[in-house]
Amino acid sequence: MVLLATCAASAQTPSEKRLQWWREARFGMFIHWGLYALPAGEWKGKPIPGIGEWIMNRAKIPVAEYEQLAKQFNPVRFNAEEWVAVAKSAGAKYIVITSKHHDGFAMYGSKVSKYNIVDATPFHRDPMKELAAACQKAGIRLCFYYSQTQDWHEPDGNGNTWDWPDESKKDFTRYLEEKVKPQVRELLTNYGPIGLIWFDTPRIITKAQSQELADLVHQLQPDCLVSGRIGHGIGDYDSAGDNQISVGTVKRDWETPVTMNDTWGFKKDDNNWKSTTVLIRQLCQIASRGGNYLLNVGPTAEGLIPQPSVERMAQIGQWLKVNGEAINGASPSPFPYELTGGLITTRPGKVYLHIFDWSRFAACCGPSQDIALGRLYGLQSKVRRAYLLANNSTLKISQKYYKATDLDQLQIQLPAAAPDANDSIVALDIQGEVRVDTSLRQQPNGVVTLPAHLGEIHNSQGGGLRIDSRGVVENWLRADEWMSWDFKVNDRGTYQVVLVTSEQKYGRGWEGGHRVSLDVAGQHLEGTVSNDGKEENPGDAYWPYVVSKIGSLKISKAGGYHLELKPQEIQALKKFGLTLVSVRLVPPAGMVTM
Ligand code: JFZ
């Protein structure tokens, strides 16, 4: 018996055990707060471009000058309980706050370095102590951001090349031993249980050093998670790039940190706030792909979270109050592709259809003008009941299997208008486990989307075509590499073939002019990837899509098809090459399915 118990306990790795609460949580609040909130994006009367917490670096402010900020830093309006209440009102389950950012200033009382909020500012209080108490009271997990590699205040830290230009003279190990490790020890000793340490920008840290740091964390608090940005794949989970939403192909646990405007640390002139609708949909999109959402606020030097952030957090919370069962503790979509006009999350016995775009999901009207008909393909589990989470009203459904096209179809009678402008959720009570047809197939609006990340890659020797974390092709630089897809079509007709490609990170550009050929259903198409227009990328505003029309294609019979996309010539001067997102087959307007 004893032996059995030991075996059962060891089935879960220590990392999995640590991840348990975090997987359930799905949603946390990030706080970037430090001395940089004082200049708030402006230095000596000049606006400094870029993210607020990087001002010391961007304006190349000497340590001796930046240090003076500490003497003015007096956030008298800081109230830990109010901040925790903001997180609580949002429905966030954890808070990650900057204990030390790249500027090297400790936002807690540190014995290791005098350069900290208790000793160096007129405030003299330890906000982390106060937050720890408030979090404990509210049932929120407190977590610390800690910049382990970059430290612009230390001669041996990484990144300050304006005070100490000769990086070869820097003794990074000394900095790690004398500042980082002792400070991490303080953070994990003096503030009670800590949910995770959010290390960041690993840069020059070695694999052995990352490992030592992770070991130190786990030695002090075995349940404390370590973020992926500790480096070298050593963390308990991966961090996506800032503001990037990974596709569901990511196998490890992951989290996306997101800004509410365009900065992390407070900037007085940044009013480019994302709408609550965008934020709610990001949360849903990330949950449906199995990730966590870490949404940032940047408090002022007075200690206040900006009002637009407080409002958005509360609005997200109002939505979660009604719809939280489809997010917190929910599992990702069982489908490898996205729904048309929305997405899916699940939990045992339930499937949640998150409908963002009512008119695209409910393609046409039902028996009367005030009923819309929504369809879902590929769900094989029996649905016992469908209802709207918004008001618990039961919806009429019919479920059919069409043998000729091997199609499971669920049809739902919906009200003509969306009950929730952000995301209306149709909950399905299902019998048994969720079972779905995972093959790529035409969607109820008639469009066939063949996403790059679901295609087969045919690499050539020495070639490098691969899929990045966004699900976009990178490194397709050679014409001897190609891709193929298998998919199912229900409707006969003539389809427009469109290639969707992506601009590269933060508008670094796009490359076109590639000549490609497509073979499908006995037809051979040739065309050029030219810019026929841009499209908003629903997952990431920073990287718009570029669409190119390649030609048209005739499907004369429902069934399974195979498509091969082979380039004849790739333009790769900028090294972007063919950044494929998907191949899209668009039916003629008005074609109605089944
Ligand atoms: C880092 C920091 O430099 C920044 O100040 C902020 O704290 C942010 C949350 O993290 O910036 C990064 C780190 C990684 C990526 C982008 C920005 N990335 O992987 O794309």
Tab-separated table of C-alpha atoms in Angstrom, residues 87 194 215 472 482 497:
chain	number	residue	atom	x	y	z
A	87	ALA	CA	-7.080	42.355	-9.690
A	194	ILE	CA	5.240	33.235	-3.739
A	215	ASP	CA	17.307	25.333	-8.196
A	472	VAL	CA	3.319	31.321	-39.257
A	482	TRP	CA	7.043	22.791	-50.103
A	497	VAL	CA	-7.605	30.529	-53.903
